[in-house]
Short mmCIF file of C-alpha atoms in Angstrom, two decimals:
data_model
loop_
_atom_site.label_atom_id
_atom_site.label_comp_id
_atom_site.label_asym_id
_atom_site.label_seq_id
_atom_site.Cartn_x
_atom_site.Cartn_y
_atom_site.Cartn_z
CA MET Z 614 63.13 90.86 -44.81
CA ASP Z 615 66.18 88.74 -45.79
CA TRP Z 616 68.24 91.87 -46.49
CA THR Z 617 67.50 93.13 -42.96
CA PHE Z 618 69.00 90.07 -41.24
CA THR Z 619 71.81 89.41 -43.74
CA ALA Z 620 75.33 90.83 -43.33
CA THR Z 621 75.84 92.37 -46.78
CA SER Z 622 77.16 95.56 -48.35
CA LEU Z 623 74.59 95.42 -51.16
CA THR Z 624 71.80 97.91 -51.37
CA VAL Z 625 68.21 96.75 -51.12
CA GLY Z 626 67.71 96.91 -54.90
CA ASP Z 627 70.93 94.99 -55.66
CA PHE Z 628 70.07 92.38 -53.03
CA VAL Z 629 66.58 91.85 -54.50
CA ARG Z 630 68.00 91.51 -58.05
CA LEU Z 631 70.63 89.05 -56.85
CA GLU Z 632 67.96 87.03 -55.06
CA ASN Z 633 65.87 86.95 -58.24
CA TYR Z 634 68.88 85.68 -60.22
CA TYR Z 635 69.40 82.95 -57.64
CA ASN Z 636 65.75 81.88 -57.82
CA GLU Z 637 65.91 81.78 -61.62
CA PHE Z 638 69.09 79.68 -61.59
CA LEU Z 639 67.57 77.31 -59.04
CA SER Z 640 64.40 76.96 -61.11
CA GLN Z 641 66.36 76.26 -64.30
CA ASN Z 642 68.48 73.70 -62.48
CA CYS Z 643 65.33 71.88 -61.30
CA TRP Z 644 63.92 71.84 -64.85
CA ILE Z 645 67.23 70.52 -66.24
CA GLN Z 646 67.31 67.71 -63.68
CA PHE Z 647 63.68 66.90 -64.47
CA ASP Z 648 64.47 66.76 -68.20
CA HIS Z 649 67.39 64.44 -67.53
CA TRP Z 650 65.12 62.19 -65.49
CA ILE Z 651 62.55 62.13 -68.31
CA ASP Z 652 65.24 61.35 -70.90
CA THR Z 653 66.47 58.47 -68.76
CA PHE Z 654 63.12 56.67 -68.80
CA PHE Z 655 61.66 58.12 -72.03
CA PRO Z 656 64.63 58.79 -74.34
CA THR Z 657 64.12 60.97 -77.43
CA GLN Z 658 66.06 61.11 -80.65
CA LYS Z 659 68.47 64.04 -80.60
CA GLY Z 660 68.19 66.54 -83.40
CA ARG Z 661 64.78 65.34 -84.54
CA PRO Z 662 61.43 67.00 -83.77
CA SER Z 663 59.04 65.10 -81.53
CA PRO Z 664 56.30 63.31 -83.47
CA MET Z 665 52.93 65.03 -83.55
CA PRO Z 666 50.90 62.09 -82.08
CA GLY Z 667 53.14 61.98 -79.02
CA LYS Z 668 52.88 65.73 -78.45
CA PHE Z 669 49.12 65.60 -78.94
CA PHE Z 670 48.76 62.73 -76.46
CA LYS Z 671 50.86 64.48 -73.82
CA GLY Z 672 48.95 67.74 -74.22
CA VAL Z 673 45.52 66.12 -74.08
CA ALA Z 674 46.52 63.92 -71.14
CA SER Z 675 47.76 66.98 -69.24
CA ILE Z 676 44.51 68.89 -69.85
CA VAL Z 677 42.35 65.90 -68.90
CA GLY Z 678 44.38 65.36 -65.73
CA LEU Z 679 44.05 69.02 -64.76
CA ILE Z 680 40.27 68.98 -65.32
CA ALA Z 681 39.93 65.73 -63.34
CA VAL Z 682 41.80 67.23 -60.39
CA MET Z 683 39.61 70.34 -60.46
CA LEU Z 684 36.32 68.41 -60.73
CA ALA Z 685 37.22 65.55 -58.38
CA PRO Z 686 35.54 67.10 -55.29
CA MET Z 687 32.34 67.74 -57.21
CA PHE Z 688 32.19 64.16 -58.53
CA MET Z 689 32.98 62.78 -55.08
CA PHE Z 690 30.01 64.57 -53.50
CA ALA Z 691 27.75 63.74 -56.46
CA PHE Z 692 28.37 59.99 -56.16
CA LEU Z 693 28.77 59.87 -52.39
CA ASN Z 694 25.38 58.20 -51.92
CA SER Z 695 26.45 55.34 -54.24
CA PHE Z 696 28.92 53.99 -51.69
CA GLY Z 697 28.26 52.07 -48.50
CA THR Z 698 25.56 49.64 -47.45
CA ARG Z 699 21.95 50.30 -46.57
CA ASP Z 700 20.76 49.98 -43.00
CA PRO Z 701 16.96 49.91 -43.32
CA PRO Z 702 14.64 50.27 -40.33
CA ASN Z 703 12.94 47.15 -39.03
CA TYR Z 704 10.88 48.48 -36.13
CA LEU Z 705 8.77 51.58 -35.52
CA ARG Z 706 6.78 52.62 -32.48
CA PHE Z 707 4.27 55.46 -32.78
CA SER Z 708 2.12 56.98 -30.05
CA ILE Z 709 -0.25 59.91 -29.56
CA SER Z 710 -1.17 61.40 -26.22
CA ILE Z 711 -2.66 64.53 -24.75
CA GLY Z 712 -0.13 66.35 -22.60
CA GLY Z 713 -0.19 65.09 -19.02
CA TYR Z 714 -2.64 62.24 -19.71
CA PRO Z 715 -2.15 58.56 -20.57
CA THR Z 716 -1.39 57.53 -24.13
CA LEU Z 717 -4.43 57.62 -26.40
CA TYR Z 718 -2.99 55.59 -29.25
CA GLU Z 719 0.04 53.33 -29.57
CA MET Z 720 1.01 51.02 -32.41
CA HIS Z 721 4.12 49.18 -33.59
CA ALA Z 722 5.13 48.49 -37.18
CA THR Z 723 7.52 45.79 -38.36
CA GLY Z 724 7.82 43.20 -41.09
CA SER Z 725 4.96 43.48 -43.58
CA THR Z 726 3.76 46.77 -42.07
CA LEU Z 727 7.16 48.45 -42.52
CA HIS Z 728 8.77 47.96 -45.93
CA ASN Z 729 10.22 49.95 -48.80
CA ILE Z 730 7.94 51.13 -51.57
CA SER Z 731 7.96 49.62 -55.04
CA VAL Z 732 9.31 51.23 -58.18
CA GLU Z 733 5.72 51.97 -59.20
CA GLY Z 734 5.14 53.73 -55.88
CA MET Z 735 8.21 55.90 -56.43
CA ASN Z 736 6.98 56.74 -59.91
CA VAL Z 737 3.61 57.80 -58.47
CA ILE Z 738 5.36 60.29 -56.18
CA ASN Z 739 7.38 61.65 -59.09
CA GLN Z 740 4.24 61.98 -61.20
CA GLU Z 741 2.53 63.94 -58.42
CA LEU Z 742 5.52 66.26 -58.30
CA HIS Z 743 5.51 66.59 -62.08
CA SER Z 744 1.94 67.88 -62.01
CA LEU Z 745 2.82 70.80 -59.71
CA LYS Z 746 2.49 74.29 -61.15
CA ASP Z 747 4.99 75.88 -58.77
CA ASN Z 748 8.31 75.36 -60.59
CA GLU Z 749 10.51 76.34 -57.66
CA MET Z 750 8.74 73.97 -55.28
CA ARG Z 751 8.86 71.18 -57.86
CA ARG Z 752 12.59 71.61 -58.45
CA SER Z 753 13.28 71.64 -54.72
CA ALA Z 754 11.34 68.39 -54.22
CA TYR Z 755 13.00 66.75 -57.24
CA ALA Z 756 16.46 67.71 -55.95
CA PHE Z 757 15.61 66.23 -52.55
CA LEU Z 758 14.34 62.92 -53.98
CA SER Z 759 17.10 62.59 -56.59
CA VAL Z 760 19.51 61.09 -54.03
CA PHE Z 761 17.04 58.37 -53.00
CA SER Z 762 15.75 55.26 -54.75
CA ASN Z 763 12.69 53.17 -53.95
CA ALA Z 764 14.91 50.99 -51.72
CA ASP Z 765 15.52 54.03 -49.49
CA VAL Z 766 11.88 55.10 -49.12
CA PHE Z 767 9.81 53.12 -46.60
CA GLN Z 768 6.10 53.17 -45.99
CA VAL Z 769 4.46 52.40 -42.66
CA PHE Z 770 1.02 50.89 -42.10
CA LEU Z 771 -0.45 51.52 -38.66
CA GLU Z 772 -3.53 49.65 -37.52
CA PRO Z 773 -6.55 51.87 -36.76
CA TYR Z 774 -6.88 50.33 -33.29
CA SER Z 775 -4.50 51.06 -30.46
CA LEU Z 776 -2.18 48.32 -29.30
CA SER Z 777 -3.13 48.96 -25.67
CA ASN Z 778 -6.22 50.19 -23.82
CA TRP Z 779 -6.56 53.77 -22.73
CA GLU Z 780 -5.62 53.40 -19.10
CA ILE Z 781 -7.41 56.38 -17.54
CA SER Z 782 -9.45 56.62 -14.38
CA THR Z 783 -12.97 58.04 -14.28
CA PHE Z 784 -11.87 61.06 -12.26
CA THR Z 785 -9.01 61.83 -14.68
CA LYS Z 786 -11.29 61.43 -17.68
CA GLN Z 787 -13.81 63.86 -16.18
CA ARG Z 788 -11.04 66.36 -15.55
CA LEU Z 789 -9.93 66.05 -19.18
CA LEU Z 790 -13.49 66.58 -20.39
CA ALA Z 791 -13.76 69.67 -18.19
CA GLN Z 792 -10.57 71.09 -19.67
CA LEU Z 793 -11.80 70.40 -23.18
CA HIS Z 794 -15.13 72.02 -22.37
CA ARG Z 795 -13.41 75.16 -21.03
CA LYS Z 796 -11.22 75.28 -24.15
CA GLU Z 797 -8.07 75.23 -22.06
CA LYS Z 798 -4.72 75.10 -23.77
CA LEU Z 799 -3.97 71.43 -24.48
CA SER Z 800 -1.63 69.77 -26.95
CA PHE Z 801 -1.24 66.53 -28.86
CA ILE Z 802 2.13 64.88 -28.26
CA PHE Z 803 3.40 62.68 -31.09
CA GLU Z 804 6.27 60.31 -30.36
CA MET Z 805 8.03 58.03 -32.81
CA LYS Z 806 10.91 55.61 -32.22
CA ILE Z 807 12.75 53.84 -35.05
CA GLU Z 808 15.23 50.96 -34.80
CA ARG Z 809 17.42 49.54 -37.57
CA GLU Z 810 18.48 46.05 -38.60
CA SER Z 811 22.18 46.29 -37.79
CA ARG Z 812 23.13 45.49 -34.23
CA GLY Z 813 24.56 48.39 -32.28
CA ALA Z 814 22.92 51.03 -34.44
CA PRO Z 815 21.37 53.72 -32.23
CA SER Z 816 17.61 54.13 -32.29
CA THR Z 817 16.28 57.45 -33.55
CA HIS Z 818 13.40 59.40 -32.08
CA PHE Z 819 10.96 62.08 -33.13
CA THR Z 820 8.75 64.12 -30.83
CA SER Z 821 6.30 66.80 -31.89
CA VAL Z 822 3.81 68.91 -29.96
CA SER Z 823 0.74 70.35 -31.66
CA ALA Z 824 -1.86 72.57 -30.00
CA ILE Z 825 -5.39 71.14 -30.01
CA GLU Z 826 -7.69 73.41 -31.98
CA PRO Z 827 -11.25 74.26 -30.81
CA LEU Z 828 -12.89 72.05 -33.44
CA GLN Z 829 -10.63 69.17 -32.42
CA MET Z 830 -11.62 69.69 -28.79
CA GLU Z 831 -15.30 69.42 -29.69
CA SER Z 832 -14.65 66.23 -31.66
CA LEU Z 833 -12.71 64.71 -28.76
CA MET Z 834 -15.46 65.57 -26.28
CA SER Z 835 -18.11 64.04 -28.55
CA VAL Z 836 -16.14 60.82 -28.93
CA ILE Z 837 -15.25 60.46 -25.23
CA ASN Z 838 -18.80 61.31 -24.11
CA GLY Z 839 -20.22 58.77 -26.52
CA SER Z 840 -22.28 61.38 -28.40
CA VAL Z 841 -20.83 60.08 -31.66
CA SER Z 842 -19.35 56.71 -32.48
CA LYS Z 843 -16.35 58.15 -34.30
CA ALA Z 844 -14.94 61.46 -35.51
CA ASN Z 845 -12.41 62.60 -38.11
CA ILE Z 846 -9.62 64.75 -36.70
CA THR Z 847 -6.91 66.44 -38.77
CA LEU Z 848 -3.55 66.10 -37.04
CA ASN Z 849 -0.68 68.49 -37.60
CA LEU Z 850 1.75 65.68 -38.38
CA PRO Z 851 3.88 65.41 -41.56
CA ARG Z 852 3.40 62.41 -43.80
CA TYR Z 853 7.02 62.09 -44.97
CA PHE Z 854 10.05 61.98 -42.68
CA LEU Z 855 13.80 61.91 -43.15
CA VAL Z 856 15.40 59.26 -40.91
CA PRO Z 857 19.21 59.56 -40.94
CA PRO Z 858 21.16 56.76 -39.23
CA PHE Z 859 23.06 58.91 -36.73
CA SER Z 860 20.94 62.01 -36.35
CA VAL Z 861 17.49 63.16 -35.31
CA VAL Z 862 14.37 62.40 -37.32
CA THR Z 863 13.07 65.44 -39.17
CA PRO Z 864 10.15 66.04 -41.53
CA ALA Z 865 11.00 65.85 -45.24
CA VAL Z 866 10.10 69.50 -45.74
CA PRO Z 867 10.56 69.80 -49.56
CA VAL Z 868 8.32 66.80 -50.29
CA ASN Z 869 5.73 67.66 -47.64
CA LEU Z 870 5.40 71.20 -48.96
CA ALA Z 871 5.22 70.09 -52.57
CA LEU Z 872 2.61 67.39 -51.95
CA ASN Z 873 0.75 69.35 -49.27
CA ALA Z 874 1.39 66.49 -46.86
CA SER Z 875 2.09 68.44 -43.68
CA ARG Z 876 -1.20 67.30 -42.10
CA ILE Z 877 -2.90 63.89 -41.95
CA ASN Z 878 -6.48 62.87 -41.34
CA SER Z 879 -7.28 60.35 -38.61
CA THR Z 880 -10.53 58.66 -37.64
CA TRP Z 881 -11.00 58.48 -33.86
CA LYS Z 882 -13.30 56.01 -32.17
CA TYR Z 883 -13.69 55.57 -28.42
CA GLU Z 884 -15.13 52.33 -27.09
CA GLN Z 885 -16.24 51.93 -23.49
CA GLY Z 886 -13.73 49.95 -21.48
CA CYS Z 887 -10.96 50.63 -23.98
#
């Protein structure tokens, strides 16, 4: 390319060889200037071989520096979670409703009902994972939990009674019972809102929709009609969640799969006037 735009009588081969000579001279000149700079600050005795300890130190230091540069990105990502400050949650609101109808259950958690687990609690989770027979699932769950400590894992205690009454009219309740009786397509709507301690931190939300199964419909009808005082209903709601500070709340899939915690059991009780 240079030969094309250069006014020269040389052939292409001669021009390439001349350019190679120039590059070699320039490289040697740079090395000579670098050696002079080294001799200025680290003079050596002329005519005498360099001592072995000095050569060994320079060689080892060069190798260690090269390895450190190559592995620096890996170490940075490995210890990334060790930097920064924690911003734990201090408020949680959880509600369950049937699509299109007033909220069935609502409860808040804060203070003593929302706190991080103890070291013993974290060890219990690890022991449960250790007892798994599926090696791939166990390794996946261990890798997920390895970046968290007990100070990062919070447990929530929700009271069995709703914070507010079920505000539903008689006509609306009868319509709901009719839909349950006809086995129409209805869904549970789970909503969760989490706020953090630091001021200005955005609140995070989680919303999930789960179809009501036929057995769940029968249990709901029995409770609302007053045929039974209470009923156990299995909800399709994960037990463990991942709550990033600036992103959406998602289920902790590796742990939920490993501990079979993708569904929770709930006891439902309907009291007249509530």
